[in-house]
Amino acid sequence: MLSIVIPSYKDPLLQKTIDDILENAKGEIEIIAVIDGYTLSKPLKENPKVRVLTFPKNCGMRVALNAGVNASKGEYIMKTDEHCSFDKGF
């Protein structure tokens, strides 16, 4: 399984990136979105492949990324930004 960690700080494209990953990924994945010190304007869509970690205060990308890695269950780990897109079958 591939764990995809997305540290996020106030980026409006987080849901779009998650949707793109879910639509285009090939194989078993999990997505761990780490919300770093802010409140989402609207909740992320429910999906069993998506887990959300939330920090009440901004901790920075390295702390958010490490938290996502520690929460991951996959054999492989990938980090991406919250404003990326992916091609079919990545």
XYZ file of N, CA and C in Angstrom, residues 6 8 11-24 31 40 42-45 80-86:
87
model
N -0.218 14.630 2.856
C -0.395 15.979 2.324
C -0.444 16.964 3.489
N -0.951 20.495 4.955
C -1.724 21.597 4.381
C -1.776 22.795 5.315
N -4.535 26.105 2.134
C -4.588 26.011 0.674
C -5.995 25.602 0.241
N -6.645 26.399 -0.595
C -8.020 26.100 -1.009
C -8.136 24.913 -1.973
N -7.026 24.378 -2.454
C -7.062 23.299 -3.437
C -6.880 21.904 -2.835
N -6.881 21.796 -1.518
C -6.655 20.499 -0.868
C -7.674 19.458 -1.334
N -8.963 19.776 -1.308
C -9.978 18.804 -1.714
C -9.807 18.407 -3.183
N -9.484 19.364 -4.028
C -9.281 19.072 -5.447
C -8.108 18.106 -5.642
N -7.034 18.297 -4.888
C -5.883 17.398 -4.967
C -6.261 15.994 -4.498
N -6.987 15.909 -3.400
C -7.426 14.605 -2.889
C -8.311 13.909 -3.919
N -9.256 14.640 -4.499
C -10.138 14.057 -5.521
C -9.327 13.540 -6.703
N -8.324 14.301 -7.115
C -7.490 13.908 -8.250
C -6.709 12.627 -7.942
N -6.184 12.533 -6.746
C -5.460 11.323 -6.339
C -6.400 10.125 -6.350
N -7.571 10.273 -5.734
C -8.520 9.167 -5.666
C -8.977 8.725 -7.055
N -9.134 9.648 -7.953
C -9.585 9.340 -9.305
C -8.504 8.652 -10.138
N -7.251 9.003 -9.917
C -6.185 8.563 -10.817
C -5.228 7.516 -10.266
N -4.685 8.205 1.977
C -4.293 9.607 1.950
C -4.400 10.136 3.367
N -10.741 24.306 8.169
C -11.189 24.208 6.783
C -12.474 25.002 6.589
N -14.814 24.302 4.503
C -15.838 23.257 4.516
C -15.126 21.922 4.691
N -15.785 20.978 5.359
C -15.132 19.703 5.646
C -14.743 18.959 4.359
N -13.704 18.151 4.463
C -13.311 17.301 3.343
C -14.371 16.220 3.149
N -14.533 15.770 1.904
C -15.495 14.716 1.601
C -15.088 13.437 2.331
N 3.143 14.883 -0.960
C 2.781 15.798 -2.027
C 2.245 17.085 -1.425
N 2.206 18.116 -2.246
C 1.639 19.391 -1.809
C 0.142 19.395 -2.077
N -0.543 20.346 -1.465
C -1.994 20.383 -1.571
C -2.491 21.101 -2.817
N -1.641 21.344 -3.769
C -2.053 22.016 -5.006
C -1.461 21.306 -6.228
N -1.392 19.970 -6.165
C -0.812 19.179 -7.247
C -1.912 18.386 -7.963
N -1.599 17.953 -9.170
C -2.517 17.067 -9.901
C -1.730 15.849 -10.371
N -2.463 14.780 -10.699
C -1.845 13.498 -11.005
C -2.451 12.895 -12.253
